[in-house]
Coordinates of C-alpha atoms in Angstrom, one line a residue:
Chain A
M37 CA 5.8 -46.1 23.6
K38 CA 7.6 -49.3 22.6
F39 CA 5.7 -49.3 19.5
L40 CA 6.7 -45.8 18.6
N41 CA 10.4 -46.7 19.3
F42 CA 10.0 -49.6 17.0
L43 CA 8.5 -47.4 14.3
I44 CA 11.4 -44.9 14.6
I45 CA 14.0 -47.7 14.4
L46 CA 12.3 -49.3 11.5
S47 CA 12.2 -46.0 9.5
A48 CA 15.8 -45.2 10.4
A49 CA 16.8 -48.7 9.2
I50 CA 14.9 -48.1 5.9
A51 CA 16.5 -44.7 5.5
L52 CA 19.9 -46.2 6.1
T53 CA 19.4 -49.0 3.6
F54 CA 18.5 -46.4 1.0
T55 CA 21.4 -44.1 1.7
S56 CA 23.9 -46.9 1.7
C57 CA 22.4 -48.2 -1.5
K58 CA 23.0 -44.8 -3.1
K59 CA 26.6 -44.8 -2.0
D60 CA 27.3 -48.1 -3.6
D61 CA 25.9 -46.8 -6.9
D62 CA 28.4 -44.0 -7.4
H63 CA 31.3 -46.0 -6.1
D64 CA 34.8 -44.6 -6.8
D65 CA 38.0 -44.0 -5.1
T66 CA 36.7 -40.8 -3.3
D67 CA 34.1 -42.9 -1.5
H68 CA 35.8 -42.5 1.8
L69 CA 35.6 -38.7 1.8
H70 CA 33.1 -37.0 4.0
E71 CA 30.7 -34.2 3.3
G72 CA 31.9 -30.7 4.1
N73 CA 31.6 -27.0 3.4
V74 CA 33.0 -25.2 0.5
T75 CA 33.8 -21.5 0.7
I76 CA 34.2 -19.1 -2.2
D77 CA 36.2 -16.1 -1.2
F78 CA 35.8 -13.0 -3.3
D79 CA 39.0 -10.9 -3.1
H80 CA 38.3 -7.3 -4.3
V81 CA 41.1 -5.5 -5.9
W82 CA 41.4 -2.2 -7.7
G83 CA 42.5 -1.4 -11.3
A84 CA 45.3 -3.0 -13.3
T85 CA 47.7 -2.7 -10.4
E86 CA 45.3 -4.8 -8.3
E87 CA 45.8 -2.7 -5.2
A88 CA 43.7 -3.7 -2.3
F89 CA 40.1 -2.5 -2.6
S90 CA 38.1 -1.5 0.4
L91 CA 35.2 0.7 1.4
N92 CA 35.9 4.2 2.8
K93 CA 39.3 4.4 1.0
E94 CA 40.1 7.0 -1.6
L95 CA 40.9 5.3 -4.9
T96 CA 41.7 6.8 -8.3
H97 CA 40.1 5.2 -11.3
P98 CA 43.0 4.6 -13.7
M99 CA 40.8 5.1 -16.9
L100 CA 38.5 7.8 -15.7
N101 CA 41.3 9.5 -13.9
E102 CA 38.9 10.5 -11.2
K103 CA 39.0 10.0 -7.4
M104 CA 36.3 7.9 -5.8
T105 CA 35.6 6.5 -2.3
F106 CA 33.1 3.7 -2.1
N107 CA 30.8 3.3 0.9
I108 CA 28.7 0.5 -0.5
F109 CA 29.7 -2.3 -2.8
K110 CA 27.7 -5.4 -2.9
Y111 CA 26.1 -7.8 -5.4
Y112 CA 24.1 -11.0 -5.7
V113 CA 25.7 -14.3 -6.5
S114 CA 23.3 -17.3 -7.0
N115 CA 22.8 -20.8 -8.2
V116 CA 26.2 -22.1 -7.3
R117 CA 27.2 -25.6 -8.6
L118 CA 30.3 -27.7 -8.3
K119 CA 31.5 -30.1 -10.9
A120 CA 32.9 -33.4 -9.6
K121 CA 35.8 -35.3 -11.2
D122 CA 33.4 -37.8 -12.6
G123 CA 31.6 -35.0 -14.5
S124 CA 28.5 -34.9 -12.3
W125 CA 27.3 -31.7 -10.7
Y126 CA 26.4 -30.8 -7.1
A127 CA 24.0 -27.9 -7.1
M128 CA 23.4 -26.1 -3.9
P129 CA 19.6 -25.8 -3.2
E130 CA 18.3 -22.3 -2.5
S131 CA 21.6 -20.8 -3.4
Y132 CA 21.5 -17.0 -3.0
F133 CA 24.2 -14.8 -1.6
I134 CA 25.0 -11.2 -1.2
V135 CA 28.8 -10.6 -1.6
D136 CA 29.5 -7.5 0.4
A137 CA 32.7 -5.5 0.6
D138 CA 31.5 -4.1 4.0
P139 CA 32.8 -6.1 6.9
S140 CA 29.3 -6.1 8.4
G141 CA 28.3 -8.4 5.5
S142 CA 30.6 -11.0 4.0
N143 CA 32.7 -11.5 0.9
L144 CA 32.4 -15.2 1.4
V145 CA 29.9 -17.6 -0.2
T146 CA 29.6 -20.7 1.8
I147 CA 28.1 -23.9 0.3
P148 CA 27.2 -26.2 3.1
N149 CA 27.0 -30.0 3.1
V150 CA 28.8 -30.6 -0.2
P151 CA 29.2 -34.4 -0.7
G152 CA 32.8 -35.6 0.0
G153 CA 34.8 -35.8 -3.2
E154 CA 37.1 -34.0 -5.7
Y155 CA 35.8 -31.1 -7.7
T156 CA 37.2 -29.5 -10.8
D157 CA 34.9 -26.6 -11.6
V158 CA 32.6 -24.1 -10.0
E159 CA 29.7 -22.4 -11.7
M160 CA 27.7 -19.4 -10.4
T161 CA 25.3 -16.8 -11.6
F162 CA 26.1 -13.2 -11.1
G163 CA 22.8 -11.6 -10.3
M164 CA 19.9 -14.1 -10.2
D165 CA 17.4 -16.0 -12.1
S166 CA 14.3 -14.1 -13.3
T167 CA 11.9 -16.4 -11.4
R168 CA 12.9 -14.8 -8.1
N169 CA 12.3 -11.4 -9.4
T170 CA 8.6 -12.2 -10.1
S171 CA 7.7 -14.5 -7.2
G172 CA 6.6 -12.0 -4.6
A173 CA 7.8 -11.7 -1.0
Q174 CA 11.1 -13.6 -0.4
S175 CA 13.0 -14.1 2.8
G176 CA 16.6 -14.4 4.0
V177 CA 19.2 -12.7 1.7
L178 CA 16.4 -12.1 -0.8
D179 CA 14.4 -10.1 1.8
P180 CA 13.7 -6.6 0.3
A181 CA 14.7 -5.2 3.7
K182 CA 18.3 -5.9 2.5
G183 CA 17.9 -2.8 0.4
M184 CA 18.5 -4.7 -2.9
F185 CA 15.0 -4.6 -4.3
W186 CA 13.3 -1.9 -6.3
S187 CA 9.9 -1.0 -4.8
W188 CA 8.4 0.9 -7.7
N189 CA 9.7 -1.3 -10.5
S190 CA 9.7 -4.8 -9.1
G191 CA 13.0 -6.6 -9.4
Y192 CA 16.3 -7.1 -7.5
I193 CA 19.1 -4.6 -7.6
M194 CA 21.8 -7.1 -8.5
L195 CA 24.8 -4.9 -7.9
K196 CA 25.0 -1.7 -5.8
A197 CA 27.9 0.7 -5.8
E198 CA 27.7 4.0 -3.9
G199 CA 30.1 6.5 -2.6
T200 CA 31.6 9.9 -3.0
A201 CA 33.6 11.4 -5.8
P202 CA 34.7 15.1 -6.0
T203 CA 34.1 15.3 -9.7
A204 CA 30.5 13.9 -9.6
A205 CA 27.5 16.1 -9.5
N206 CA 26.5 16.5 -5.8
G207 CA 29.8 14.9 -5.0
T208 CA 28.3 11.4 -4.9
F209 CA 27.9 8.4 -7.1
T210 CA 25.0 5.9 -7.0
F211 CA 24.8 2.9 -9.3
H212 CA 22.0 0.4 -8.7
L213 CA 22.3 -2.2 -11.4
G214 CA 19.6 -4.7 -12.1
G215 CA 17.1 -6.0 -14.6
F216 CA 15.9 -9.5 -15.4
K217 CA 14.0 -9.2 -18.7
G218 CA 14.7 -8.5 -22.3
E219 CA 18.0 -7.4 -23.7
N220 CA 19.1 -5.7 -20.5
K221 CA 19.4 -8.7 -18.2
V222 CA 21.9 -8.0 -15.5
Q223 CA 22.6 -11.6 -14.9
T224 CA 25.2 -14.0 -16.3
T225 CA 26.3 -17.5 -15.5
K226 CA 30.0 -18.2 -15.5
S227 CA 32.0 -21.3 -14.8
Y228 CA 35.6 -21.6 -13.7
N229 CA 38.0 -24.5 -14.0
F230 CA 40.4 -25.1 -11.2
G231 CA 43.2 -26.3 -13.5
T232 CA 45.5 -29.1 -12.3
T233 CA 44.6 -29.1 -8.6
A234 CA 41.2 -30.4 -7.7
L235 CA 39.2 -29.1 -4.8
V236 CA 38.9 -31.8 -2.1
V237 CA 35.9 -31.8 0.1
D238 CA 36.4 -34.0 3.1
G239 CA 34.7 -33.2 6.3
D240 CA 36.4 -30.4 8.3
R241 CA 39.3 -30.1 5.9
E242 CA 39.4 -26.6 4.4
A243 CA 38.0 -26.2 0.9
E244 CA 38.3 -22.7 -0.4
I245 CA 38.0 -21.3 -3.8
H246 CA 39.6 -17.9 -4.2
M247 CA 38.2 -15.5 -6.8
V248 CA 39.5 -12.1 -7.7
A249 CA 37.0 -9.3 -8.6
N250 CA 37.8 -5.8 -9.7
P251 CA 35.2 -3.1 -9.1
A252 CA 37.2 -0.6 -11.3
R253 CA 35.9 -2.7 -14.2
L254 CA 32.5 -1.3 -13.8
W255 CA 33.7 1.8 -15.6
H256 CA 35.4 0.1 -18.5
G257 CA 33.4 1.6 -21.3
A258 CA 31.3 3.9 -19.0
E259 CA 31.5 7.6 -18.9
K260 CA 33.3 9.7 -16.4
L261 CA 31.6 10.3 -13.1
S262 CA 31.6 14.0 -13.9
V263 CA 29.2 13.1 -16.8
K264 CA 27.2 10.2 -15.3
S265 CA 27.2 9.5 -11.6
V266 CA 23.7 8.0 -11.1
N267 CA 22.0 5.1 -12.6
T268 CA 19.2 3.4 -10.7
M269 CA 17.1 1.4 -13.1
P270 CA 17.3 -1.5 -15.5
N271 CA 18.7 -0.2 -18.8
A272 CA 21.5 -0.6 -21.3
L273 CA 24.1 1.1 -19.0
A274 CA 23.2 -1.2 -16.1
K275 CA 23.8 -4.1 -18.5
S276 CA 27.1 -2.9 -19.9
M277 CA 28.5 -1.8 -16.5
S278 CA 27.6 -5.1 -14.8
S279 CA 28.8 -7.2 -17.7
N280 CA 32.2 -5.5 -17.7
Y281 CA 32.4 -6.3 -14.0
Y282 CA 31.2 -9.9 -14.1
D283 CA 33.4 -10.7 -17.1
A284 CA 36.6 -9.7 -15.3
V285 CA 35.9 -11.9 -12.2
R286 CA 38.5 -14.6 -12.3
F287 CA 39.5 -17.8 -10.6
D288 CA 42.7 -17.3 -8.7
H289 CA 43.5 -20.4 -6.6
I290 CA 42.3 -23.3 -4.5
H291 CA 43.0 -23.6 -0.9
N292 CA 42.8 -27.2 0.3
Chain B
M15 CA 0.0 -54.8 23.4
I16 CA -3.6 -53.8 23.5
R17 CA -2.6 -50.5 25.1
H18 CA -0.3 -49.8 22.2
K19 CA -3.0 -50.6 19.7
I20 CA -5.3 -48.1 21.4
R21 CA -2.6 -45.5 21.3
F22 CA -2.1 -46.1 17.6
L23 CA -5.7 -45.8 17.0
L24 CA -5.9 -42.6 18.9
F25 CA -3.0 -41.3 16.9
F26 CA -4.8 -41.9 13.7
L27 CA -8.0 -40.4 15.1
L28 CA -6.0 -37.3 15.9
I29 CA -4.7 -37.0 12.4
W30 CA -8.1 -37.6 11.0
G31 CA -9.6 -35.1 13.4
T32 CA -7.2 -32.3 12.4
S33 CA -7.6 -32.8 8.7
C34 CA -11.3 -32.7 9.3
Q35 CA -10.9 -29.4 11.1
K36 CA -9.0 -28.0 8.2
D37 CA -11.7 -28.8 5.7
Q38 CA -14.1 -27.0 7.9
D39 CA -11.9 -23.9 8.1
K40 CA -11.7 -23.9 4.4
S41 CA -15.4 -23.8 3.9
D42 CA -15.7 -21.1 6.5
F43 CA -12.9 -18.8 5.3
G44 CA -11.6 -18.4 1.8
L45 CA -11.7 -16.5 -1.4
A46 CA -15.3 -16.7 -2.6
Y47 CA -16.4 -15.3 -5.9
P48 CA -19.2 -15.8 -8.5
D49 CA -18.9 -18.4 -11.2
Y50 CA -18.6 -15.8 -14.0
F51 CA -15.3 -14.5 -12.5
P52 CA -12.2 -16.1 -13.9
E53 CA -9.7 -18.1 -11.8
P54 CA -7.8 -15.7 -9.5
Y55 CA -4.4 -14.8 -10.7
Y56 CA -2.8 -14.9 -7.3
K57 CA -2.0 -18.3 -5.9
F58 CA -1.7 -18.3 -2.1
G59 CA 1.0 -21.0 -2.3
K60 CA 3.3 -20.7 0.7
N61 CA 1.1 -17.9 2.0
T62 CA -1.7 -20.0 3.6
L63 CA -4.9 -18.0 3.8
T64 CA -6.4 -18.1 7.3
K65 CA -8.8 -16.0 9.2
E66 CA -6.1 -15.0 11.7
G67 CA -3.7 -14.1 8.9
F68 CA -6.4 -12.0 7.2
E69 CA -7.1 -10.3 10.5
L70 CA -3.5 -9.6 11.1
G71 CA -3.3 -8.1 7.7
R72 CA -6.3 -5.9 8.4
A73 CA -4.8 -4.7 11.7
L74 CA -1.6 -3.7 9.8
F75 CA -3.5 -2.0 7.0
F76 CA -5.2 0.3 9.5
D77 CA -2.1 0.9 11.7
P78 CA 0.0 4.0 11.2
I79 CA 2.9 2.0 12.7
L80 CA 3.9 1.4 9.1
S81 CA 4.8 5.0 8.6
I82 CA 7.9 6.8 9.9
D83 CA 6.1 9.2 12.2
S84 CA 3.0 7.0 13.0
T85 CA 0.6 9.4 11.3
I86 CA -0.3 7.6 8.1
S87 CA -1.8 4.1 7.6
C88 CA -2.6 2.4 4.3
A89 CA -6.2 3.3 5.1
S90 CA -5.3 7.0 5.2
C91 CA -5.3 6.9 1.4
H92 CA -7.4 3.8 0.8
S93 CA -10.7 4.3 2.4
Q94 CA -13.4 1.6 2.5
G95 CA -16.3 4.0 1.9
H96 CA -14.6 5.0 -1.4
A97 CA -14.0 1.4 -2.4
F98 CA -10.5 1.8 -0.9
A99 CA -9.6 4.8 -3.1
D100 CA -8.7 8.1 -1.4
H101 CA -11.3 10.5 -0.1
N102 CA -12.1 12.0 -3.5
T103 CA -8.8 14.0 -3.5
R104 CA -6.9 14.4 -6.7
M105 CA -3.6 13.4 -5.2
S106 CA -3.0 11.8 -1.8
F107 CA -1.3 13.3 1.2
G108 CA 1.3 11.3 3.0
I109 CA 3.7 12.1 5.9
D110 CA 4.2 15.8 6.8
G111 CA 1.4 16.8 4.4
K112 CA 3.5 15.8 1.4
M113 CA 1.6 15.3 -1.8
G114 CA 2.1 12.4 -4.1
D115 CA 1.9 12.7 -7.9
R116 CA -0.8 10.2 -8.8
N117 CA -4.4 9.6 -7.8
S118 CA -4.9 6.7 -5.3
P119 CA -6.6 3.9 -7.1
A120 CA -9.4 1.9 -5.6
M121 CA -8.6 -1.6 -4.1
F122 CA -10.7 -4.6 -4.8
N123 CA -10.5 -7.9 -6.7
L124 CA -6.8 -7.6 -6.4
A125 CA -6.4 -11.4 -6.4
W126 CA -7.2 -11.2 -10.1
Q127 CA -4.8 -8.4 -10.8
P128 CA -1.4 -9.4 -12.4
I129 CA 0.3 -5.9 -12.3
F130 CA 0.0 -3.0 -9.9
M131 CA 0.3 0.8 -10.0
W132 CA -0.9 3.1 -12.7
D133 CA 2.3 2.3 -14.7
G134 CA 2.2 -1.5 -14.0
G135 CA 5.6 -1.3 -12.4
I136 CA 4.9 -3.8 -9.6
N137 CA 4.7 -7.4 -10.7
H138 CA 3.4 -9.2 -7.6
I139 CA 0.8 -8.3 -5.0
E140 CA 3.0 -9.5 -2.2
V141 CA 5.7 -6.8 -2.8
M142 CA 3.0 -4.1 -3.4
P143 CA 3.1 -2.7 0.2
F144 CA 6.9 -2.2 -0.1
A145 CA 6.3 0.8 -2.4
P146 CA 4.0 2.9 -0.1
I147 CA 5.9 2.0 3.0
T148 CA 9.2 3.2 1.6
N149 CA 8.0 6.1 -0.6
D150 CA 9.3 9.4 0.7
V151 CA 6.0 11.2 0.3
E152 CA 3.7 8.4 1.4
M153 CA 4.9 6.6 4.6
G154 CA 8.6 7.4 4.4
E155 CA 9.8 4.4 6.4
T156 CA 12.4 1.7 5.8
L157 CA 11.4 -1.9 5.8
E158 CA 14.1 -2.7 8.4
N159 CA 12.7 -0.1 10.7
V160 CA 9.1 -1.3 10.3
I161 CA 10.2 -4.8 11.2
E162 CA 12.1 -3.6 14.3
K163 CA 9.0 -1.7 15.4
L164 CA 6.8 -4.7 15.0
K165 CA 9.3 -6.9 16.9
K166 CA 9.1 -4.5 19.8
H167 CA 5.3 -4.6 19.9
P168 CA 4.2 -7.5 22.1
K169 CA 0.7 -7.7 20.6
Y170 CA 2.1 -8.0 17.1
V171 CA 4.9 -10.5 18.1
Q172 CA 2.2 -12.7 19.5
R173 CA -0.1 -12.3 16.5
F174 CA 2.7 -13.0 13.9
Q175 CA 3.7 -16.1 15.8
S176 CA 0.2 -17.5 15.9
V177 CA -0.1 -17.0 12.2
F178 CA 3.4 -17.8 10.9
G179 CA 4.8 -19.9 13.8
E180 CA 7.6 -19.3 16.3
K181 CA 10.1 -17.4 14.2
P182 CA 11.4 -13.8 14.1
I183 CA 9.2 -11.4 12.2
E184 CA 10.5 -10.9 8.6
S185 CA 9.2 -8.6 5.9
Q186 CA 7.8 -11.7 4.1
Q187 CA 5.3 -12.3 6.9
L188 CA 4.3 -8.6 6.9
F189 CA 3.7 -8.9 3.1
Y190 CA 1.9 -12.2 3.4
A191 CA -0.5 -10.8 6.0
L192 CA -1.2 -7.7 4.1
T193 CA -1.7 -9.8 1.0
Q194 CA -4.2 -12.0 2.7
Y195 CA -6.2 -8.8 3.6
M196 CA -5.9 -7.3 0.2
T197 CA -6.9 -10.4 -1.8
M198 CA -9.9 -10.9 0.4
L199 CA -11.3 -7.5 -0.7
V200 CA -13.7 -9.0 -3.3
S201 CA -16.3 -6.7 -4.7
D202 CA -19.0 -8.9 -6.4
D203 CA -22.3 -7.7 -5.0
S204 CA -23.1 -4.7 -7.1
K205 CA -26.5 -4.4 -8.8
Y206 CA -24.7 -5.6 -12.0
D207 CA -23.7 -8.7 -10.2
Q208 CA -27.2 -9.3 -8.8
Y209 CA -28.4 -8.8 -12.3
R210 CA -25.9 -11.3 -13.7
Q211 CA -27.0 -13.8 -11.0
G212 CA -30.7 -13.3 -12.0
K213 CA -31.6 -11.7 -8.7
V214 CA -32.7 -8.4 -10.0
S215 CA -33.5 -6.9 -13.3
F216 CA -32.1 -3.8 -15.0
T217 CA -34.2 -0.8 -15.9
K218 CA -34.5 0.0 -19.6
D219 CA -31.8 2.7 -19.4
E220 CA -29.4 0.4 -17.4
E221 CA -29.9 -2.4 -20.0
D222 CA -29.3 0.1 -22.9
G223 CA -26.3 1.4 -21.1
L224 CA -24.8 -2.0 -20.7
Q225 CA -25.2 -2.7 -24.4
I226 CA -23.6 0.6 -25.4
F227 CA -20.9 0.0 -22.9
K228 CA -20.2 -3.4 -24.4
A229 CA -19.9 -1.9 -27.8
K230 CA -17.8 1.1 -26.9
C231 CA -15.8 0.5 -23.8
A232 CA -15.5 -3.2 -23.1
S233 CA -12.6 -3.7 -25.4
C234 CA -10.4 -2.4 -22.6
H235 CA -12.8 -2.3 -19.6
T236 CA -13.7 -6.0 -20.1
E237 CA -16.4 -7.7 -18.1
P238 CA -16.7 -9.1 -15.4
L239 CA -13.7 -7.3 -13.8
F240 CA -14.1 -4.3 -16.1
T241 CA -10.5 -4.2 -17.0
D242 CA -8.2 -6.4 -19.1
F243 CA -5.2 -5.3 -17.1
S244 CA -3.4 -4.1 -20.2
L245 CA -1.4 -0.8 -20.4
R246 CA -2.7 1.6 -22.9
N247 CA -2.8 5.2 -24.0
N248 CA -6.4 6.5 -23.8
G249 CA -5.7 9.8 -25.5
L250 CA -5.4 12.1 -22.4
E251 CA -3.8 15.4 -23.1
I252 CA -0.2 15.3 -21.8
L253 CA -0.1 17.6 -18.8
G254 CA 3.1 16.6 -16.9
D255 CA 6.1 14.4 -17.3
D256 CA 4.6 11.2 -16.1
F257 CA 5.6 8.7 -18.8
G258 CA 3.6 5.8 -17.3
F259 CA 4.6 2.4 -18.5
G260 CA 7.4 4.0 -20.5
R261 CA 9.1 4.9 -17.2
I262 CA 9.3 1.2 -16.4
T263 CA 10.4 -0.1 -19.8
L264 CA 12.2 2.9 -21.1
H265 CA 10.7 2.1 -24.5
E266 CA 9.3 5.1 -26.4
E267 CA 6.4 3.0 -27.6
D268 CA 5.3 2.6 -24.0
N269 CA 5.2 6.2 -23.1
Y270 CA 2.0 7.7 -21.7
K271 CA 0.4 4.2 -21.4
F272 CA -1.4 3.5 -18.1
K273 CA -3.0 0.5 -16.6
V274 CA -6.7 0.1 -17.6
P275 CA -8.5 0.6 -14.3
S276 CA -11.5 -1.4 -13.3
L277 CA -14.8 0.5 -13.5
R278 CA -16.4 -1.3 -10.6
N279 CA -17.4 1.2 -7.9
I280 CA -16.5 4.0 -10.3
A281 CA -19.2 6.3 -9.0
L282 CA -17.4 6.3 -5.6
T283 CA -13.8 6.9 -6.7
Y284 CA -13.8 10.3 -8.4
P285 CA -11.7 12.2 -9.4
Y286 CA -10.7 10.1 -12.4
M287 CA -7.5 9.0 -14.3
H288 CA -4.0 8.5 -13.0
D289 CA -3.7 12.2 -12.1
G290 CA -7.3 12.7 -11.1
R291 CA -7.9 15.3 -13.8
F292 CA -11.6 14.7 -14.3
R293 CA -14.1 15.2 -11.4
T294 CA -17.2 13.7 -13.1
L295 CA -18.2 10.8 -15.3
E296 CA -19.7 13.3 -17.7
Q297 CA -16.2 14.8 -18.2
V298 CA -14.8 11.3 -18.7
L299 CA -17.3 10.6 -21.4
D300 CA -16.8 13.9 -23.1
H301 CA -13.1 13.0 -23.1
Y302 CA -13.8 9.8 -24.9
S303 CA -16.2 11.4 -27.4
Q304 CA -14.3 14.6 -28.3
G305 CA -11.3 15.1 -26.0
I306 CA -9.0 12.4 -27.4
V307 CA -5.5 13.8 -28.2
S308 CA -3.5 12.2 -31.0
H309 CA -0.2 10.5 -30.1
P310 CA 1.8 7.8 -31.8
N311 CA 1.0 5.5 -28.8
L312 CA -2.7 6.2 -28.8
D313 CA -4.7 3.0 -28.6
K314 CA -6.2 1.9 -32.0
N315 CA -9.6 1.3 -30.3
L316 CA -9.9 5.0 -29.9
I317 CA -9.7 5.8 -33.6
S318 CA -12.7 4.9 -35.8
N319 CA -12.8 5.6 -39.5
G320 CA -9.8 7.7 -39.2
K321 CA -11.4 9.9 -36.7
L322 CA -10.3 10.3 -33.1
G323 CA -12.6 9.3 -30.2
I324 CA -15.5 7.1 -29.6
P325 CA -18.6 8.5 -31.3
M326 CA -21.4 8.8 -28.8
S327 CA -24.6 10.9 -28.5
D328 CA -25.5 12.7 -25.3
V329 CA -28.3 10.2 -24.7
E330 CA -25.8 7.3 -25.1
K331 CA -23.4 8.9 -22.7
Q332 CA -26.1 9.3 -20.2
K333 CA -27.1 5.7 -20.5
I334 CA -23.5 4.5 -20.1
I335 CA -23.4 6.6 -16.9
T336 CA -26.6 5.1 -15.7
F337 CA -25.2 1.7 -16.3
L338 CA -21.9 2.6 -14.5
Q339 CA -23.9 3.4 -11.4
T340 CA -25.0 -0.2 -11.2
L341 CA -21.3 -1.1 -10.6
T342 CA -21.4 0.4 -7.1
D343 CA -21.2 -2.4 -4.5
Y344 CA -22.8 -1.1 -1.3
T345 CA -22.3 -4.5 0.4
F346 CA -18.5 -4.2 -0.2
I347 CA -18.1 -0.7 1.1
S348 CA -20.0 -1.4 4.3
N349 CA -18.8 -4.9 5.0
P350 CA -17.7 -4.9 8.6
I351 CA -15.1 -7.7 8.1
F352 CA -13.0 -5.3 6.1
S353 CA -13.0 -2.5 8.6
E354 CA -10.9 -1.8 11.6

């Protein structure tokens, strides 16, 4: 028993030496800050007026001039990284999220255990890397039971928008946008600079990045719902609709 | 101090003992195949193959719990006696007597298969079961609901835990277990295999048939698995609106291409082709000799000297069929470890 204790203490001591060594290496004035969580909050707004977006609310698309009520709006965000003041990056391991407008899900992306420090940029991928689309059975948010995976044409549905629209055939619209190969990849990596204020990560101190996203953007360049209300496979339309949406996601402010 | 030393020793003995045990497990249970087979395509990776995992997969394969109304199991459409193809029906029946639109393929040597379904739309064996479970006319279930049902089933809860550890059942474990079962379905004991291993000899007709086969068919149905897993148009007359691979890629040049199926166990798996249009091997060979229909996507191997089709005499056709009979693996279709 004593011997075991000794072993544990010894290994703890070794581990400690190593971690403290590391700290010494990247010594700067933020050394005293503690590791903490960073939250990215996706605020969904509608159209140029940026009225509040929510599910089960009748909205009018300003360009299509058609009424629509969403009952599903969710999408994958992955591979989130934060850029520190010194230019180094902190990449969250296993970084996959579903941003969901439904209150049963979450519009928050939480990056746990970010090293204490000041950060100037965030980078994320809308959609996800192709590897995950070809690696077989996944778990967690990547579990096909989440309803975001095509059974007959393997690959993730990277963005799902469904609802009702009086002008659409059958009165409903269904857009499942995805695709990870070739010219129709529904995935794009974006990075956003926070401007003059840095994001401070220090233990329990709040560290929030507020993003604004606009689902109306999906139809910038797409046809009216009366013409096209269903698209459920990887193709050029999936690419253009998703790109229009992703491109309009913008950084709004930091909450420290 | 001495006591501590003894404990320490015991500790090492224990570790050594378990690793020893593992080695033994490996030799007893694993994916075995003849040396003329290539390396398997599937890598078990995180899905550690064990006897218990395989047996759990087998139980799930035969259990209608995976369908919405508990009437249809995987085995309903994939029957061991037919090399895990359907019971010689053209299309398969799922829940409520609903009929699918393609012929159920046989299932064996799946660990070597890189793509699945007639149109190659599924890119990984682990996610293969997701399709039939959720297909409206096959098992009509949702994955969420299947997992809920399994979680309420004390026998399964216990079995999943003993294979995957003490954590809630997730679809990944269901897929892993089914994959262990599916990949273990190795068919390598046909007369052809025994011939390759020097255990038996071929008759004159079988030998002739093999040579003709090599010359006329093996460019697509490549030995020893009897498929090269490519997607091709083999000149079938277009009967419906099944675009095959084109449905997946949306490229016109992929329309009407289908996965080259293995010809192992072919005598057991009639009717033939993605829509089960031919009942006999004679019809299949007549198709290749005089039934080939021209199409921009028709495979070049099926045009010789500007003429459509593979030139074959009746005698040659008969010899090919005689050879194809040697691909039936009676050990495989009666192996009790694959049955319920």
